[in-house]
């Protein structure tokens, strides 16, 4: 019961933060609110027993992502221009999409149901295997690095590729070109 | 009473959908590119919550076995553990998410350097003027709209 | 930030503690929440904090960008190389039992350690490289106009 109450309070705060992001035009405030949103969602992950995920979200969402977004608005603009378009069409689109998604959830098993298909199939084997085969107390680590090692290799490669992409877009190439042009003049 | 159970069992999913749709609204209705990215992040986090809540088991705890002083695991069959598989998927997805977000932010910086604005409407306006000018100079030679 | 004395002193004390914490998260990930992804991000945060407070030039003296760029690739290489090593020992790709055929679970420990190290190195490298790339960009307006 107390968990449900905590969940609902956290949700109210999350929704309020998201609505504030919709309304505020100052980008600095928007970026800070997105950091707040990440911290609140990390709290929610703790109540949902996902401590590893909460840890990552707190470090990544509230730390690095805020720094990078602040860097971006320092290089671009501080305020958002008032939109001239009406918000009606997007609102209708969003409500229809949401209604379809709610219809999709009606068949889903209830929240926390121990007999949900997701908890019956592979997870018990991983839980037992982590004791017998791998001997690592943190089951998340043993799945991440051993059972699903290929997945993680792929994810590492994606992080690597994204880093190379940012370097290709932003590294000193243009500056060097600019210096060359100055020399030509 | 079966309805009340159903609503409590599904309320979480509906709240995630509310958050997800707030993010989608920001992406669709706001023209500022940085704000679009923030909206996309909210959408992404809502999807993460949906996944994690699927793995939650009532009365369960985090999937880490307790360890005694000698480093041996204390396995107690009466303890219920939540499903660790969604945790693994989302844990990696968060780090990949920040890497791709930074790629998007890098693109925004380059867009501002070229167009001197990060508002979608202004960028479309500049594009329209450029293509109109192209049509004027090259249109007749190309036989119609360039 | 030459005039912020308190920030500079506190940063000097914190950076070491953050790096120590990153190593703890990296190598204690088998027993508690944590692992390569989180440790990499925390390690990167230490250098980013240093760069924000003391300026980018100082940060690049501590952690030069050529080294960062090497680390980005080195991590993936460690990860993929672990798989190749297990193949060379006659096992499947990323089958860590190869590293200790008598006690497969000990081999798993070695394999997980190597793989998490690879993840941590790549994530550290990528995050610091992205920060350097963003911070090296010339700003369009002066600090006084904020």
XYZ file of C-alpha atoms in Angstrom:
477
model
C 0.000 0.000 0.000
C 2.762 2.417 0.977
C 4.569 1.584 -2.293
C 1.479 2.513 -4.297
C 1.273 5.802 -2.430
C 4.953 6.601 -3.128
C 4.448 5.697 -6.772
C 1.487 8.027 -7.102
C 3.300 10.942 -5.444
C 6.336 10.420 -7.695
C 4.052 10.265 -10.701
C 2.327 13.499 -9.797
C 5.741 15.180 -9.590
C 6.881 13.648 -12.891
C 3.752 14.793 -14.715
C 4.033 18.301 -13.235
C 7.677 18.510 -14.351
C 6.761 17.371 -17.864
C 3.921 19.923 -18.069
C 6.289 22.673 -16.893
C 8.671 21.696 -19.714
C 5.770 22.115 -22.167
C 4.935 25.623 -20.925
C 8.295 27.281 -20.120
C 10.095 29.213 -22.857
C 13.421 29.757 -21.074
C 15.670 26.938 -22.310
C 17.880 27.098 -19.210
C 14.845 26.273 -17.034
C 13.793 23.545 -19.478
C 17.221 21.864 -19.257
C 17.212 22.041 -15.454
C 13.694 20.576 -15.355
C 14.833 17.712 -17.562
C 17.527 17.014 -14.953
C 14.847 17.057 -12.240
C 12.762 14.685 -14.354
C 15.687 12.255 -14.567
C 16.271 12.306 -10.805
C 12.563 11.703 -10.101
C 12.485 8.815 -12.550
C 15.570 7.371 -10.818
C 13.575 7.413 -7.566
C 10.721 5.635 -9.322
C 13.141 2.973 -10.602
C 14.246 2.325 -7.010
C 10.650 1.713 -5.926
C 10.312 -0.663 -8.904
C 13.345 -2.708 -7.607
C 15.593 -1.687 -10.507
C 18.532 -0.326 -8.492
C 21.069 -0.722 -11.299
C 18.835 1.214 -13.672
C 18.215 3.920 -11.069
C 21.967 4.280 -10.568
C 22.561 4.678 -14.298
C 19.679 7.109 -14.756
C 20.882 9.299 -11.883
C 24.457 9.393 -13.203
C 23.582 9.818 -16.870
C 20.323 11.763 -16.874
C 21.025 14.225 -14.091
C 24.781 14.459 -14.656
C 26.101 14.179 -18.193
C 22.938 14.930 -20.130
C 22.373 18.201 -18.234
C 25.970 19.287 -18.866
C 25.720 18.524 -22.585
C 22.387 20.320 -22.954
C 23.740 23.370 -21.114
C 26.706 23.302 -23.483
C 24.316 23.188 -26.415
C 22.209 26.153 -25.317
C 25.408 28.103 -24.605
C 26.330 27.506 -28.266
C 22.853 28.126 -29.706
C 20.083 30.155 -28.050
C 18.744 30.890 -24.554
C 15.057 31.290 -25.271
C 12.477 29.625 -27.388
C 10.571 31.728 -29.893
C 6.838 31.885 -29.191
C 5.173 29.414 -31.501
C 2.718 30.866 -33.987
C 1.105 27.543 -34.808
C -1.984 26.452 -32.905
C -1.500 23.558 -30.505
C -4.835 21.956 -31.387
C -3.792 19.516 -34.144
C -0.810 18.082 -32.208
C -3.042 17.785 -29.143
C -5.636 15.734 -31.039
C -2.900 13.532 -32.528
C -1.429 12.937 -29.067
C -4.809 12.130 -27.490
C -5.668 9.648 -30.252
C -2.249 7.966 -29.977
C -2.615 7.774 -26.206
C -6.088 6.247 -26.501
C -4.771 3.566 -28.860
C -1.931 2.790 -26.427
C -4.371 2.549 -23.491
C -6.479 0.141 -25.554
C -3.302 -1.881 -26.083
C -2.638 -2.146 -22.340
C -6.055 -3.695 -21.601
C -4.749 -7.175 -22.471
C -1.588 -6.789 -20.416
C -1.132 -8.666 -17.133
C -1.690 -6.589 -13.985
C 1.138 -4.600 -12.415
C 3.355 -6.829 -10.243
C 1.590 -10.043 -11.263
C 3.951 -12.944 -10.400
C 2.328 -15.079 -13.118
C 2.935 -12.551 -15.892
C 4.510 -14.170 -18.983
C 7.575 -11.930 -18.645
C 8.405 -13.424 -15.220
C 7.763 -17.046 -16.162
C 9.826 -17.632 -19.248
C 13.592 -16.917 -19.250
C 14.061 -14.977 -16.024
C 13.854 -17.949 -13.583
C 16.569 -19.775 -15.539
C 18.823 -16.733 -15.290
C 18.131 -16.431 -11.558
C 19.117 -20.074 -10.922
C 21.969 -20.055 -13.448
C 23.497 -17.010 -11.844
C 24.005 -19.079 -8.672
C 25.144 -22.337 -10.273
C 27.005 -21.447 -13.467
C 28.294 -17.955 -12.887
C 28.454 -17.541 -9.103
C 27.831 -13.776 -9.228
C 25.428 -12.337 -6.632
C 24.232 -9.438 -8.813
C 22.022 -11.174 -11.376
C 21.867 -8.025 -13.517
C 25.659 -8.129 -13.984
C 25.685 -11.818 -14.846
C 22.994 -11.360 -17.508
C 24.574 -8.157 -18.828
C 28.102 -9.489 -19.218
C 27.640 -13.219 -19.674
C 24.215 -14.465 -20.763
C 23.582 -11.463 -22.977
C 27.218 -10.640 -23.764
C 26.458 -10.239 -27.474
C 23.792 -7.603 -26.727
C 26.196 -5.650 -24.566
C 28.932 -5.875 -27.204
C 26.450 -4.380 -29.648
C 25.478 -1.605 -27.220
C 29.133 -0.759 -26.616
C 29.622 -0.564 -30.359
C 26.636 1.823 -30.601
C 28.128 4.077 -27.900
C 31.454 3.958 -29.769
C 29.756 4.860 -33.066
C 27.806 7.751 -31.522
C 31.041 9.105 -30.021
C 32.767 8.924 -33.408
C 29.749 10.668 -34.958
C 29.943 13.569 -32.493
C 33.678 13.892 -33.099
C 33.113 13.916 -36.862
C 30.464 16.651 -36.498
C 32.147 18.864 -33.903
C 35.892 18.180 -33.703
C 38.507 20.697 -34.796
C 38.034 20.134 -38.530
C 36.098 23.337 -39.235
C 38.445 25.411 -37.126
C 41.397 24.106 -39.069
C 39.604 24.924 -42.297
C 38.902 28.443 -41.066
C 42.585 28.937 -40.234
C 43.496 27.739 -43.732
C 41.134 30.295 -45.254
C 42.715 33.043 -43.177
C 46.134 31.985 -44.450
C 44.856 32.107 -48.026
C 43.634 35.665 -47.518
C -14.610 -5.214 -7.121
C -12.991 -6.914 -10.120
C -13.008 -3.525 -11.863
C -11.118 -1.885 -9.000
C -8.453 -4.605 -9.131
C -8.187 -4.148 -12.886
C -7.794 -0.381 -12.554
C -5.134 -0.626 -9.831
C -3.288 -3.263 -11.875
C -3.238 -1.095 -14.988
C -3.053 2.428 -13.518
C 0.744 2.386 -13.739
C 0.703 1.676 -17.477
C -1.779 4.491 -18.073
C 0.332 6.954 -16.118
C 3.368 5.966 -18.227
C 1.278 6.602 -21.325
C 0.347 10.076 -20.009
C 4.064 10.881 -19.598
C 4.900 9.384 -22.982
C 2.219 11.481 -24.683
C 3.447 14.644 -22.924
C 6.858 13.972 -24.448
C 5.321 13.327 -27.860
C 3.338 16.587 -27.622
C 6.551 18.541 -26.942
C 8.214 16.910 -29.944
C 5.286 17.637 -32.276
C 4.023 21.019 -31.078
C 7.205 22.914 -30.146
C 9.475 24.243 -32.874
C 12.644 24.737 -30.809
C 15.087 21.915 -31.547
C 16.599 21.728 -28.031
C 13.105 21.486 -26.568
C 12.257 18.739 -29.022
C 15.239 16.774 -27.697
C 14.060 17.284 -24.098
C 10.616 16.022 -25.152
C 12.188 13.022 -26.825
C 14.098 12.283 -23.586
C 10.836 12.398 -21.594
C 9.238 10.005 -24.091
C 12.262 7.705 -23.835
C 12.226 7.692 -20.027
C 8.508 6.818 -20.051
C 9.249 3.800 -22.253
C 12.000 2.761 -19.821
C 9.517 2.956 -16.923
C 7.030 0.814 -18.842
C 9.672 -1.891 -19.366
C 10.825 -1.814 -15.741
C 7.263 -1.993 -14.420
C 6.674 -5.139 -16.505
C 9.532 -6.787 -14.600
C 8.227 -5.781 -11.154
C 6.850 -8.611 -8.991
C 4.628 -7.719 -6.024
C 6.501 -8.165 -2.749
C 9.748 -8.658 -4.642
C 13.122 -7.055 -4.090
C 16.119 -6.064 -6.204
C 17.680 -9.106 -7.953
C 20.923 -9.192 -5.954
C 21.657 -12.166 -3.686
C 22.922 -11.308 -0.185
C 26.562 -12.232 0.527
C 28.063 -13.289 3.888
C 31.496 -12.321 5.252
C 33.333 -15.065 3.357
C 31.830 -13.923 0.070
C 29.443 -16.870 -0.264
C 25.946 -16.221 -1.525
C 23.063 -16.707 0.890
C 20.269 -18.120 -1.244
C 16.927 -18.032 0.546
C 14.142 -19.537 -1.587
C 11.451 -17.653 0.348
C 12.659 -14.252 -0.960
C 10.943 -13.101 -4.147
C 13.122 -11.282 -6.681
C 11.933 -8.997 -9.446
C 12.667 -9.950 -13.046
C 16.257 -8.838 -13.865
C 15.983 -9.102 -17.653
C 14.206 -5.747 -18.291
C 16.738 -4.096 -15.988
C 19.601 -5.251 -18.195
C 17.894 -4.110 -21.398
C 17.064 -0.657 -20.007
C 20.430 -0.173 -18.280
C 22.223 -0.393 -21.614
C 19.468 1.577 -23.362
C 20.010 4.561 -21.028
C 23.704 4.826 -21.899
C 23.004 4.357 -25.600
C 20.266 7.006 -25.214
C 22.692 9.626 -23.893
C 25.164 8.817 -26.681
C 22.502 9.299 -29.366
C 21.144 12.413 -27.605
C 24.600 13.967 -27.726
C 24.760 13.163 -31.442
C 21.449 15.022 -31.882
C 22.756 17.978 -29.859
C 25.895 18.055 -32.029
C 23.651 18.210 -35.116
C 21.714 21.114 -33.533
C 24.977 23.010 -32.994
C 25.901 22.510 -36.633
C 22.415 23.608 -37.736
C 22.753 26.838 -35.762
C 26.146 27.519 -37.312
C 24.686 27.208 -40.805
C 21.204 28.764 -40.360
C 21.862 30.987 -37.302
C 18.639 29.749 -35.684
C 17.360 26.592 -33.982
C 13.648 27.243 -34.602
C 12.074 24.805 -37.018
C 9.827 27.448 -38.606
C 12.735 29.818 -39.336
C 14.795 27.019 -40.852
C 11.898 26.021 -43.142
C 11.440 29.692 -44.115
C 15.136 30.017 -45.058
C 14.978 26.759 -47.012
C 11.882 27.995 -48.877
C 13.606 31.271 -49.828
C 16.716 29.417 -50.990
C 14.756 27.043 -53.202
C 12.664 29.923 -54.587
C 15.867 31.764 -55.501
C 17.206 28.599 -57.115
C 14.011 28.280 -59.135
C 14.333 31.851 -60.354
C 17.910 31.435 -61.580
C 17.994 27.824 -62.726
C 14.298 27.043 -63.220
C 13.930 28.040 -66.908
C 17.156 26.272 -67.877
C 16.008 23.080 -66.151
C 12.570 23.274 -67.755
C 10.344 24.065 -64.778
C 10.820 23.901 -61.036
C 14.332 22.959 -60.015
C 36.366 30.764 -12.907
C 39.373 32.376 -11.248
C 37.384 34.166 -8.533
C 35.419 31.128 -7.286
C 37.846 30.025 -4.583
C 35.399 27.736 -2.745
C 34.410 25.945 -5.937
C 38.031 25.350 -6.847
C 39.014 23.977 -3.432
C 35.935 21.755 -3.182
C 36.508 20.465 -6.705
C 40.099 19.542 -5.901
C 38.882 17.484 -2.953
C 35.994 15.900 -4.835
C 37.723 14.800 -8.053
C 39.840 12.176 -6.298
C 36.872 10.823 -4.376
C 34.766 10.617 -7.552
C 37.495 8.668 -9.378
C 37.857 6.313 -6.402
C 34.091 5.797 -6.384
C 34.170 5.062 -10.106
C 36.751 2.300 -9.540
C 34.631 0.904 -6.683
C 31.547 0.800 -8.912
C 33.586 -0.777 -11.707
C 35.099 -3.634 -9.722
C 32.335 -4.176 -7.158
C 29.648 -4.485 -9.823
C 29.422 -8.253 -9.276
C 28.236 -7.793 -5.706
C 26.277 -4.534 -5.692
C 24.528 -2.258 -8.171
C 27.016 -0.974 -10.700
C 29.236 -2.084 -13.538
C 31.046 -0.780 -16.545
C 28.354 1.574 -17.821
C 27.858 3.389 -14.526
C 31.570 3.441 -13.679
C 32.416 4.886 -17.075
C 29.906 7.683 -16.666
C 31.101 8.503 -13.125
C 34.750 8.508 -14.223
C 33.886 10.863 -17.073
C 31.981 13.129 -14.666
C 35.175 13.590 -12.608
C 37.066 14.960 -15.629
C 34.071 17.020 -16.793
C 33.806 18.644 -13.341
C 37.521 19.406 -13.447
C 37.149 20.872 -16.915
C 34.182 23.052 -15.949
C 35.875 24.547 -12.888
C 39.495 24.864 -14.012
C 38.957 25.400 -17.716
C 39.369 23.103 -20.669
C 43.119 23.647 -21.087
C 43.848 22.332 -17.599
C 41.583 19.335 -18.163
C 43.319 18.546 -21.442
C 46.689 18.631 -19.671
C 45.411 15.997 -17.218
C 43.588 13.850 -19.760
C 44.824 14.771 -23.268
C 42.372 14.325 -26.133
C 44.636 11.977 -28.116
C 44.501 9.606 -25.116
C 40.705 9.983 -24.896
C 40.332 9.103 -28.571
C 42.530 6.030 -28.116
C 40.444 4.916 -25.101
C 37.195 5.147 -27.107
C 38.486 2.451 -29.461
C 40.462 0.508 -26.837
C 37.356 -0.398 -24.814
C 35.533 -1.997 -27.745
C 38.785 -3.762 -28.589
C 39.057 -5.221 -25.053
C 35.446 -6.431 -25.235
C 35.719 -7.992 -28.679
C 39.218 -9.284 -27.872
C 37.861 -11.203 -24.866
C 35.567 -13.035 -27.257
C 38.429 -13.754 -29.674
C 40.589 -15.021 -26.789
C 37.898 -17.494 -25.760
C 37.650 -18.622 -29.399
C 41.416 -19.157 -29.597
C 41.152 -21.400 -26.518
C 38.728 -23.604 -28.418
C 35.431 -22.367 -26.956
C 32.578 -20.335 -28.405
C 32.805 -16.557 -28.873
C 32.393 -14.832 -25.464
C 32.176 -18.199 -23.658
C 34.093 -17.311 -20.488
C 34.352 -20.932 -19.344
C 37.469 -21.010 -21.532
C 39.521 -18.999 -19.035
C 39.414 -21.707 -16.353
C 38.254 -25.074 -17.715
C 38.511 -26.782 -14.273
C 36.221 -24.227 -12.605
C 33.962 -22.678 -15.279
C 32.467 -20.260 -12.741
C 35.948 -18.806 -12.013
C 36.425 -18.395 -15.736
C 33.097 -16.529 -15.799
C 34.444 -14.142 -13.156
C 37.516 -13.344 -15.263
C 35.445 -12.926 -18.395
C 32.924 -10.601 -16.720
C 35.780 -8.532 -15.274
C 37.423 -8.103 -18.694
C 34.179 -7.315 -20.475
C 33.038 -4.769 -17.885
C 36.471 -3.133 -18.082
C 36.048 -2.786 -21.832
C 32.602 -1.223 -21.394
C 33.889 1.166 -18.732
C 36.857 2.310 -20.839
C 34.717 2.976 -23.902
C 31.994 4.837 -21.990
C 34.582 6.999 -20.187
C 36.299 7.794 -23.464
C 33.119 8.591 -25.367
C 31.641 10.822 -22.648
C 34.866 12.816 -22.155
C 35.390 13.058 -25.923
C 31.847 14.400 -26.383
C 32.391 16.948 -23.601
C 35.680 18.116 -25.149
C 34.038 18.404 -28.563
C 31.168 20.526 -27.156
C 33.408 22.708 -24.991
C 35.944 23.312 -27.782
C 33.317 24.865 -30.034
C 33.639 28.675 -30.262
C 30.551 30.252 -28.595
C 28.428 32.632 -30.687
C 28.226 35.287 -27.942
C 30.298 36.434 -24.994
C 29.773 35.305 -21.403
C 28.623 38.805 -20.397
C 25.577 38.593 -22.669
C 24.055 35.678 -20.717
